[in-house]
Amino acid sequence: MILITGGAGYIGSHSAIKFLEDNREVVIFDNLETGHIETVETLKTIGRVEFVKGDLRNIDEIRSVFEKYKIDAVIHFAANALVGESVTNPAKYYRNNTFGTLNLLDCMIEHDVKKIVFSSTCATYGEPKYTPIDENHPQNPINPYGMSKLGVEKIMADYDRAYGLKSIKLRYFNVAGADNKARIGEWHDIETHLIPNILKSTFDKNKKFKIFGNDYDTPDGTCIRDYVNIEDLADAHRLALLYLEKENKSDVFNLGTQQGDSVKNVFDTCERVLGAKIDVEVVERREGDPKELYANSKKAKEILGWSPKRTLEDSIKTAYEWEKKLNKDVLNV
Ligand code: UDP
């Protein structure tokens, strides 16, 4: 079976679908701090899913999963992922993301499980020295979130040398969209991300959309990011595990579209997809936002055979369908 930590969350659950569609059996381990049990229930209608509620910070909870199930490989998403929160509460990030992963890796070694696909991040690069960013770009994180993930990358390299643990580190850029059948989607109790915030503002007049700064040194003054579709990103995990199973080699890949879109461009695309004018206000810059981040993902294409197929419009359309469903069926607003 495949163990998916954080499988009740946004990226973990969309990736779980890809493995279930390949007829693989999945155990989801999640503390449900930010993930949702409803998401797990939906996954259970798609394929064979076992669920264990537990926390990686407690080694006994994760060890019991390896004792109960025959795990062949791990896809590891469970983490906290808010940059701002990591600055004010670094302890939470190092404990959960770094120490929690150490517990997971130790249980893997104990049970002779030697394959893991890990959710890393472009935040491990820090302030870009050049764009597009390739995998050889220096890694100097500027916040504890990026540092907590970089720590794991380094630990994994050491565990490979010492214990033969093979890992694929996937460094995500921005992720957007939802399942194309709106079965699951992005569902954060506190939403900070661009596209869901634009869409939420159309449902709730108290959530007027704000652009964080239009005085950056970019063509339209707003920040540029690389928005990769969630289903494309999920596919990369399937391909990464196939690669690990075939080649048994550790490696690292950027996952992005290689295209930068400005905040203004994303906003305009939302208006076009929805066919409606959306209220907007420009406010101060948000602290810690670099002006431009986008990926060079050639390596993922050459080695994993991965290339993103879906457009920004596709991501906005599916995110909107999901947002409508979330408001109507789940939150009842
Ligand atoms: N952003 C914005 N308004 C929002 C949320 C985000 O203008 O309500 C901007 C943010 O400043 C950044 C970009 O959108 O330039 C993407 O931000 P997001 O939080 O989605 O992802 P991040 O790049 O921080 O991982």
PDB file of N, CA, C and O in Angstrom, residues 72-76 101 104-105 108-109 113-120 149-171 236-237 239-253 299 303-304:
ATOM      1  N   ASP A  72       4.576   0.104   0.954  1.00  0.00           N
ATOM      2  CA  ASP A  72       5.643  -0.046  -0.057  1.00  0.00           C
ATOM      3  C   ASP A  72       6.380   1.270  -0.290  1.00  0.00           C
ATOM      4  O   ASP A  72       7.561   1.270  -0.640  1.00  0.00           O
ATOM      5  N   ALA A  73       5.647   2.372  -0.156  1.00  0.00           N
ATOM      6  CA  ALA A  73       6.260   3.681  -0.438  1.00  0.00           C
ATOM      7  C   ALA A  73       5.444   4.760   0.267  1.00  0.00           C
ATOM      8  O   ALA A  73       4.277   4.543   0.622  1.00  0.00           O
ATOM      9  N   VAL A  74       6.074   5.913   0.454  1.00  0.00           N
ATOM     10  CA  VAL A  74       5.414   7.015   1.170  1.00  0.00           C
ATOM     11  C   VAL A  74       5.379   8.250   0.275  1.00  0.00           C
ATOM     12  O   VAL A  74       6.366   8.568  -0.397  1.00  0.00           O
ATOM     13  N   ILE A  75       4.233   8.917   0.262  1.00  0.00           N
ATOM     14  CA  ILE A  75       4.118  10.212  -0.399  1.00  0.00           C
ATOM     15  C   ILE A  75       3.819  11.191   0.743  1.00  0.00           C
ATOM     16  O   ILE A  75       2.771  11.093   1.391  1.00  0.00           O
ATOM     17  N   HIS A  76       4.750  12.104   0.982  1.00  0.00           N
ATOM     18  CA  HIS A  76       4.707  12.867   2.233  1.00  0.00           C
ATOM     19  C   HIS A  76       4.339  14.337   2.009  1.00  0.00           C
ATOM     20  O   HIS A  76       5.145  15.131   1.542  1.00  0.00           O
ATOM     21  N   THR A 101       8.881  14.967  10.189  1.00  0.00           N
ATOM     22  CA  THR A 101       9.396  14.165   9.071  1.00  0.00           C
ATOM     23  C   THR A 101      10.480  13.210   9.544  1.00  0.00           C
ATOM     24  O   THR A 101      10.570  12.073   9.078  1.00  0.00           O
ATOM     25  N   LEU A 104       8.884  10.222  10.789  1.00  0.00           N
ATOM     26  CA  LEU A 104       8.394   9.418   9.663  1.00  0.00           C
ATOM     27  C   LEU A 104       9.549   8.621   9.036  1.00  0.00           C
ATOM     28  O   LEU A 104       9.430   7.413   8.803  1.00  0.00           O
ATOM     29  N   LEU A 105      10.662   9.300   8.767  1.00  0.00           N
ATOM     30  CA  LEU A 105      11.796   8.635   8.119  1.00  0.00           C
ATOM     31  C   LEU A 105      12.348   7.521   9.009  1.00  0.00           C
ATOM     32  O   LEU A 105      12.708   6.445   8.518  1.00  0.00           O
ATOM     33  N   MET A 108      10.200   4.588   8.691  1.00  0.00           N
ATOM     34  CA  MET A 108      10.432   3.944   7.387  1.00  0.00           C
ATOM     35  C   MET A 108      11.653   3.023   7.464  1.00  0.00           C
ATOM     36  O   MET A 108      11.601   1.879   7.036  1.00  0.00           O
ATOM     37  N   ILE A 109      12.744   3.572   8.026  1.00  0.00           N
ATOM     38  CA  ILE A 109      13.977   2.773   8.112  1.00  0.00           C
ATOM     39  C   ILE A 109      13.739   1.522   8.971  1.00  0.00           C
ATOM     40  O   ILE A 109      14.116   0.417   8.600  1.00  0.00           O
ATOM     41  N   VAL A 113      11.203   0.449   4.653  1.00  0.00           N
ATOM     42  CA  VAL A 113      10.509   1.127   3.547  1.00  0.00           C
ATOM     43  C   VAL A 113      11.474   2.193   3.056  1.00  0.00           C
ATOM     44  O   VAL A 113      11.856   3.085   3.821  1.00  0.00           O
ATOM     45  N   LYS A 114      11.887   2.134   1.798  1.00  0.00           N
ATOM     46  CA  LYS A 114      13.025   2.957   1.362  1.00  0.00           C
ATOM     47  C   LYS A 114      12.683   3.901   0.209  1.00  0.00           C
ATOM     48  O   LYS A 114      13.586   4.330  -0.507  1.00  0.00           O
ATOM     49  N   LYS A 115      11.388   4.200   0.019  1.00  0.00           N
ATOM     50  CA  LYS A 115      11.024   5.090  -1.089  1.00  0.00           C
ATOM     51  C   LYS A 115      10.057   6.162  -0.600  1.00  0.00           C
ATOM     52  O   LYS A 115       9.012   5.839  -0.038  1.00  0.00           O
ATOM     53  N   ILE A 116      10.421   7.410  -0.859  1.00  0.00           N
ATOM     54  CA  ILE A 116       9.549   8.512  -0.428  1.00  0.00           C
ATOM     55  C   ILE A 116       9.554   9.644  -1.460  1.00  0.00           C
ATOM     56  O   ILE A 116      10.600   9.988  -2.015  1.00  0.00           O
ATOM     57  N   VAL A 117       8.354  10.178  -1.713  1.00  0.00           N
ATOM     58  CA  VAL A 117       8.203  11.385  -2.541  1.00  0.00           C
ATOM     59  C   VAL A 117       7.830  12.499  -1.575  1.00  0.00           C
ATOM     60  O   VAL A 117       6.878  12.357  -0.800  1.00  0.00           O
ATOM     61  N   PHE A 118       8.580  13.583  -1.620  1.00  0.00           N
ATOM     62  CA  PHE A 118       8.439  14.631  -0.604  1.00  0.00           C
ATOM     63  C   PHE A 118       8.012  15.965  -1.222  1.00  0.00           C
ATOM     64  O   PHE A 118       8.576  16.407  -2.212  1.00  0.00           O
ATOM     65  N   SER A 119       7.024  16.606  -0.575  1.00  0.00           N
ATOM     66  CA  SER A 119       6.556  17.948  -0.967  1.00  0.00           C
ATOM     67  C   SER A 119       7.542  18.977  -0.500  1.00  0.00           C
ATOM     68  O   SER A 119       7.497  19.390   0.661  1.00  0.00           O
ATOM     69  N   SER A 120       8.409  19.418  -1.375  1.00  0.00           N
ATOM     70  CA  SER A 120       9.244  20.552  -1.003  1.00  0.00           C
ATOM     71  C   SER A 120       8.685  21.809  -1.670  1.00  0.00           C
ATOM     72  O   SER A 120       7.542  21.792  -2.148  1.00  0.00           O
ATOM     73  N   LYS A 149      11.619  23.041   5.362  1.00  0.00           N
ATOM     74  CA  LYS A 149      11.577  22.093   4.235  1.00  0.00           C
ATOM     75  C   LYS A 149      12.991  21.809   3.719  1.00  0.00           C
ATOM     76  O   LYS A 149      13.297  20.689   3.315  1.00  0.00           O
ATOM     77  N   LEU A 150      13.845  22.836   3.721  1.00  0.00           N
ATOM     78  CA  LEU A 150      15.231  22.618   3.280  1.00  0.00           C
ATOM     79  C   LEU A 150      15.925  21.640   4.234  1.00  0.00           C
ATOM     80  O   LEU A 150      16.685  20.767   3.809  1.00  0.00           O
ATOM     81  N   GLY A 151      15.625  21.790   5.534  1.00  0.00           N
ATOM     82  CA  GLY A 151      16.196  20.870   6.533  1.00  0.00           C
ATOM     83  C   GLY A 151      15.861  19.426   6.171  1.00  0.00           C
ATOM     84  O   GLY A 151      16.718  18.537   6.222  1.00  0.00           O
ATOM     85  N   VAL A 152      14.611  19.205   5.751  1.00  0.00           N
ATOM     86  CA  VAL A 152      14.200  17.841   5.386  1.00  0.00           C
ATOM     87  C   VAL A 152      14.961  17.369   4.148  1.00  0.00           C
ATOM     88  O   VAL A 152      15.412  16.213   4.088  1.00  0.00           O
ATOM     89  N   GLU A 153      15.118  18.254   3.175  1.00  0.00           N
ATOM     90  CA  GLU A 153      15.876  17.854   1.969  1.00  0.00           C
ATOM     91  C   GLU A 153      17.284  17.368   2.357  1.00  0.00           C
ATOM     92  O   GLU A 153      17.779  16.374   1.839  1.00  0.00           O
ATOM     93  N   LYS A 154      17.911  18.109   3.273  1.00  0.00           N
ATOM     94  CA  LYS A 154      19.286  17.749   3.690  1.00  0.00           C
ATOM     95  C   LYS A 154      19.288  16.418   4.455  1.00  0.00           C
ATOM     96  O   LYS A 154      20.172  15.586   4.271  1.00  0.00           O
ATOM     97  N   ILE A 155      18.285  16.262   5.348  1.00  0.00           N
ATOM     98  CA  ILE A 155      18.199  15.007   6.115  1.00  0.00           C
ATOM     99  C   ILE A 155      18.033  13.830   5.147  1.00  0.00           C
ATOM    100  O   ILE A 155      18.665  12.781   5.291  1.00  0.00           O
ATOM    101  N   MET A 156      17.198  14.036   4.137  1.00  0.00           N
ATOM    102  CA  MET A 156      16.959  12.943   3.176  1.00  0.00           C
ATOM    103  C   MET A 156      18.243  12.563   2.440  1.00  0.00           C
ATOM    104  O   MET A 156      18.488  11.379   2.179  1.00  0.00           O
ATOM    105  N   ALA A 157      19.066  13.557   2.113  1.00  0.00           N
ATOM    106  CA  ALA A 157      20.333  13.253   1.425  1.00  0.00           C
ATOM    107  C   ALA A 157      21.226  12.407   2.346  1.00  0.00           C
ATOM    108  O   ALA A 157      21.831  11.423   1.921  1.00  0.00           O
ATOM    109  N   ASP A 158      21.269  12.772   3.625  1.00  0.00           N
ATOM    110  CA  ASP A 158      22.087  12.012   4.581  1.00  0.00           C
ATOM    111  C   ASP A 158      21.534  10.594   4.783  1.00  0.00           C
ATOM    112  O   ASP A 158      22.284   9.634   4.907  1.00  0.00           O
ATOM    113  N   TYR A 159      20.186  10.473   4.831  1.00  0.00           N
ATOM    114  CA  TYR A 159      19.559   9.162   5.028  1.00  0.00           C
ATOM    115  C   TYR A 159      19.763   8.266   3.801  1.00  0.00           C
ATOM    116  O   TYR A 159      19.784   7.048   3.924  1.00  0.00           O
ATOM    117  N   ASP A 160      19.919   8.882   2.656  1.00  0.00           N
ATOM    118  CA  ASP A 160      20.217   8.086   1.458  1.00  0.00           C
ATOM    119  C   ASP A 160      21.631   7.510   1.597  1.00  0.00           C
ATOM    120  O   ASP A 160      21.839   6.299   1.483  1.00  0.00           O
ATOM    121  N   ARG A 161      22.586   8.413   1.896  1.00  0.00           N
ATOM    122  CA  ARG A 161      23.983   7.958   2.039  1.00  0.00           C
ATOM    123  C   ARG A 161      24.125   6.874   3.112  1.00  0.00           C
ATOM    124  O   ARG A 161      24.773   5.866   2.912  1.00  0.00           O
ATOM    125  N   ALA A 162      23.478   7.106   4.256  1.00  0.00           N
ATOM    126  CA  ALA A 162      23.695   6.196   5.389  1.00  0.00           C
ATOM    127  C   ALA A 162      22.816   4.950   5.329  1.00  0.00           C
ATOM    128  O   ALA A 162      23.262   3.864   5.677  1.00  0.00           O
ATOM    129  N   TYR A 163      21.548   5.119   4.934  1.00  0.00           N
ATOM    130  CA  TYR A 163      20.598   3.996   5.052  1.00  0.00           C
ATOM    131  C   TYR A 163      19.992   3.554   3.718  1.00  0.00           C
ATOM    132  O   TYR A 163      19.124   2.690   3.698  1.00  0.00           O
ATOM    133  N   GLY A 164      20.377   4.223   2.637  1.00  0.00           N
ATOM    134  CA  GLY A 164      19.832   3.817   1.332  1.00  0.00           C
ATOM    135  C   GLY A 164      18.385   4.242   1.118  1.00  0.00           C
ATOM    136  O   GLY A 164      17.683   3.650   0.292  1.00  0.00           O
ATOM    137  N   LEU A 165      17.923   5.267   1.857  1.00  0.00           N
ATOM    138  CA  LEU A 165      16.554   5.762   1.656  1.00  0.00           C
ATOM    139  C   LEU A 165      16.520   6.601   0.382  1.00  0.00           C
ATOM    140  O   LEU A 165      17.260   7.577   0.257  1.00  0.00           O
ATOM    141  N   LYS A 166      15.675   6.234  -0.568  1.00  0.00           N
ATOM    142  CA  LYS A 166      15.617   6.959  -1.843  1.00  0.00           C
ATOM    143  C   LYS A 166      14.448   7.936  -1.816  1.00  0.00           C
ATOM    144  O   LYS A 166      13.312   7.550  -1.495  1.00  0.00           O
ATOM    145  N   SER A 167      14.743   9.185  -2.168  1.00  0.00           N
ATOM    146  CA  SER A 167      13.697  10.211  -2.087  1.00  0.00           C
ATOM    147  C   SER A 167      13.644  11.032  -3.368  1.00  0.00           C
ATOM    148  O   SER A 167      14.671  11.317  -3.975  1.00  0.00           O
ATOM    149  N   ILE A 168      12.428  11.406  -3.732  1.00  0.00           N
ATOM    150  CA  ILE A 168      12.248  12.398  -4.792  1.00  0.00           C
ATOM    151  C   ILE A 168      11.682  13.633  -4.116  1.00  0.00           C
ATOM    152  O   ILE A 168      10.618  13.582  -3.482  1.00  0.00           O
ATOM    153  N   LYS A 169      12.426  14.730  -4.218  1.00  0.00           N
ATOM    154  CA  LYS A 169      11.978  15.986  -3.639  1.00  0.00           C
ATOM    155  C   LYS A 169      11.332  16.797  -4.758  1.00  0.00           C
ATOM    156  O   LYS A 169      11.977  17.067  -5.776  1.00  0.00           O
ATOM    157  N   LEU A 170      10.075  17.190  -4.571  1.00  0.00           N
ATOM    158  CA  LEU A 170       9.375  17.980  -5.588  1.00  0.00           C
ATOM    159  C   LEU A 170       9.227  19.404  -5.054  1.00  0.00           C
ATOM    160  O   LEU A 170       8.582  19.605  -4.008  1.00  0.00           O
ATOM    161  N   ARG A 171       9.856  20.343  -5.726  1.00  0.00           N
ATOM    162  CA  ARG A 171       9.767  21.736  -5.266  1.00  0.00           C
ATOM    163  C   ARG A 171       8.647  22.434  -6.022  1.00  0.00           C
ATOM    164  O   ARG A 171       8.777  22.749  -7.205  1.00  0.00           O
ATOM    165  N   ALA A 236       2.417  14.632 -11.227  1.00  0.00           N
ATOM    166  CA  ALA A 236       3.866  14.560 -11.039  1.00  0.00           C
ATOM    167  C   ALA A 236       4.223  13.581  -9.916  1.00  0.00           C
ATOM    168  O   ALA A 236       5.267  12.924  -9.967  1.00  0.00           O
ATOM    169  N   HIS A 237       3.358  13.465  -8.912  1.00  0.00           N
ATOM    170  CA  HIS A 237       3.642  12.547  -7.797  1.00  0.00           C
ATOM    171  C   HIS A 237       3.554  11.095  -8.247  1.00  0.00           C
ATOM    172  O   HIS A 237       4.333  10.253  -7.836  1.00  0.00           O
ATOM    173  N   LEU A 239       4.101  10.092 -11.309  1.00  0.00           N
ATOM    174  CA  LEU A 239       5.285   9.857 -12.156  1.00  0.00           C
ATOM    175  C   LEU A 239       6.550   9.724 -11.295  1.00  0.00           C
ATOM    176  O   LEU A 239       7.430   8.925 -11.601  1.00  0.00           O
ATOM    177  N   ALA A 240       6.625  10.510 -10.237  1.00  0.00           N
ATOM    178  CA  ALA A 240       7.807  10.462  -9.369  1.00  0.00           C
ATOM    179  C   ALA A 240       7.918   9.089  -8.706  1.00  0.00           C
ATOM    180  O   ALA A 240       9.010   8.525  -8.609  1.00  0.00           O
ATOM    181  N   LEU A 241       6.787   8.547  -8.269  1.00  0.00           N
ATOM    182  CA  LEU A 241       6.853   7.226  -7.634  1.00  0.00           C
ATOM    183  C   LEU A 241       7.210   6.149  -8.665  1.00  0.00           C
ATOM    184  O   LEU A 241       8.019   5.258  -8.378  1.00  0.00           O
ATOM    185  N   LEU A 242       6.659   6.246  -9.866  1.00  0.00           N
ATOM    186  CA  LEU A 242       7.011   5.278 -10.917  1.00  0.00           C
ATOM    187  C   LEU A 242       8.517   5.316 -11.174  1.00  0.00           C
ATOM    188  O   LEU A 242       9.163   4.284 -11.327  1.00  0.00           O
ATOM    189  N   TYR A 243       9.063   6.546 -11.198  1.00  0.00           N
ATOM    190  CA  TYR A 243      10.499   6.714 -11.430  1.00  0.00           C
ATOM    191  C   TYR A 243      11.305   6.065 -10.295  1.00  0.00           C
ATOM    192  O   TYR A 243      12.268   5.335 -10.542  1.00  0.00           O
ATOM    193  N   LEU A 244      10.881   6.338  -9.066  1.00  0.00           N
ATOM    194  CA  LEU A 244      11.582   5.741  -7.910  1.00  0.00           C
ATOM    195  C   LEU A 244      11.547   4.210  -7.969  1.00  0.00           C
ATOM    196  O   LEU A 244      12.543   3.546  -7.698  1.00  0.00           O
ATOM    197  N   GLU A 245      10.370   3.693  -8.344  1.00  0.00           N
ATOM    198  CA  GLU A 245      10.219   2.234  -8.387  1.00  0.00           C
ATOM    199  C   GLU A 245      11.081   1.614  -9.485  1.00  0.00           C
ATOM    200  O   GLU A 245      11.616   0.523  -9.322  1.00  0.00           O
ATOM    201  N   LYS A 246      11.233   2.353 -10.579  1.00  0.00           N
ATOM    202  CA  LYS A 246      12.006   1.815 -11.711  1.00  0.00           C
ATOM    203  C   LYS A 246      13.505   2.027 -11.519  1.00  0.00           C
ATOM    204  O   LYS A 246      14.304   1.124 -11.681  1.00  0.00           O
ATOM    205  N   GLU A 247      13.873   3.263 -11.131  1.00  0.00           N
ATOM    206  CA  GLU A 247      15.300   3.626 -11.122  1.00  0.00           C
ATOM    207  C   GLU A 247      15.962   3.494  -9.747  1.00  0.00           C
ATOM    208  O   GLU A 247      17.182   3.467  -9.649  1.00  0.00           O
ATOM    209  N   ASN A 248      15.135   3.554  -8.691  1.00  0.00           N
ATOM    210  CA  ASN A 248      15.658   3.483  -7.321  1.00  0.00           C
ATOM    211  C   ASN A 248      16.773   4.512  -7.077  1.00  0.00           C
ATOM    212  O   ASN A 248      17.834   4.183  -6.547  1.00  0.00           O
ATOM    213  N   LYS A 249      16.500   5.764  -7.482  1.00  0.00           N
ATOM    214  CA  LYS A 249      17.506   6.832  -7.369  1.00  0.00           C
ATOM    215  C   LYS A 249      16.879   8.071  -6.757  1.00  0.00           C
ATOM    216  O   LYS A 249      15.757   8.430  -7.125  1.00  0.00           O
ATOM    217  N   SER A 250      17.597   8.753  -5.884  1.00  0.00           N
ATOM    218  CA  SER A 250      17.088  10.010  -5.329  1.00  0.00           C
ATOM    219  C   SER A 250      17.287  11.135  -6.343  1.00  0.00           C
ATOM    220  O   SER A 250      18.253  11.127  -7.111  1.00  0.00           O
ATOM    221  N   ASP A 251      16.370  12.111  -6.291  1.00  0.00           N
ATOM    222  CA  ASP A 251      16.530  13.261  -7.188  1.00  0.00           C
ATOM    223  C   ASP A 251      15.615  14.400  -6.723  1.00  0.00           C
ATOM    224  O   ASP A 251      14.837  14.240  -5.769  1.00  0.00           O
ATOM    225  N   VAL A 252      15.722  15.535  -7.400  1.00  0.00           N
ATOM    226  CA  VAL A 252      14.903  16.704  -7.042  1.00  0.00           C
ATOM    227  C   VAL A 252      14.413  17.370  -8.328  1.00  0.00           C
ATOM    228  O   VAL A 252      15.148  17.443  -9.315  1.00  0.00           O
ATOM    229  N   PHE A 253      13.140  17.818  -8.287  1.00  0.00           N
ATOM    230  CA  PHE A 253      12.556  18.439  -9.477  1.00  0.00           C
ATOM    231  C   PHE A 253      11.727  19.662  -9.107  1.00  0.00           C
ATOM    232  O   PHE A 253      10.946  19.621  -8.155  1.00  0.00           O
ATOM    233  N   LYS A 299      13.867  19.809 -16.241  1.00  0.00           N
ATOM    234  CA  LYS A 299      14.373  18.539 -15.718  1.00  0.00           C
ATOM    235  C   LYS A 299      13.211  17.551 -15.487  1.00  0.00           C
ATOM    236  O   LYS A 299      13.330  16.367 -15.815  1.00  0.00           O
ATOM    237  N   ILE A 303      13.245  13.986 -17.342  1.00  0.00           N
ATOM    238  CA  ILE A 303      13.498  12.759 -16.567  1.00  0.00           C
ATOM    239  C   ILE A 303      12.203  12.054 -16.151  1.00  0.00           C
ATOM    240  O   ILE A 303      12.105  10.839 -16.233  1.00  0.00           O
ATOM    241  N   LEU A 304      11.201  12.828 -15.727  1.00  0.00           N
ATOM    242  CA  LEU A 304       9.947  12.191 -15.294  1.00  0.00           C
ATOM    243  C   LEU A 304       8.933  12.088 -16.432  1.00  0.00           C
ATOM    244  O   LEU A 304       7.919  11.405 -16.312  1.00  0.00           O
TER     245      LEU A 304
END
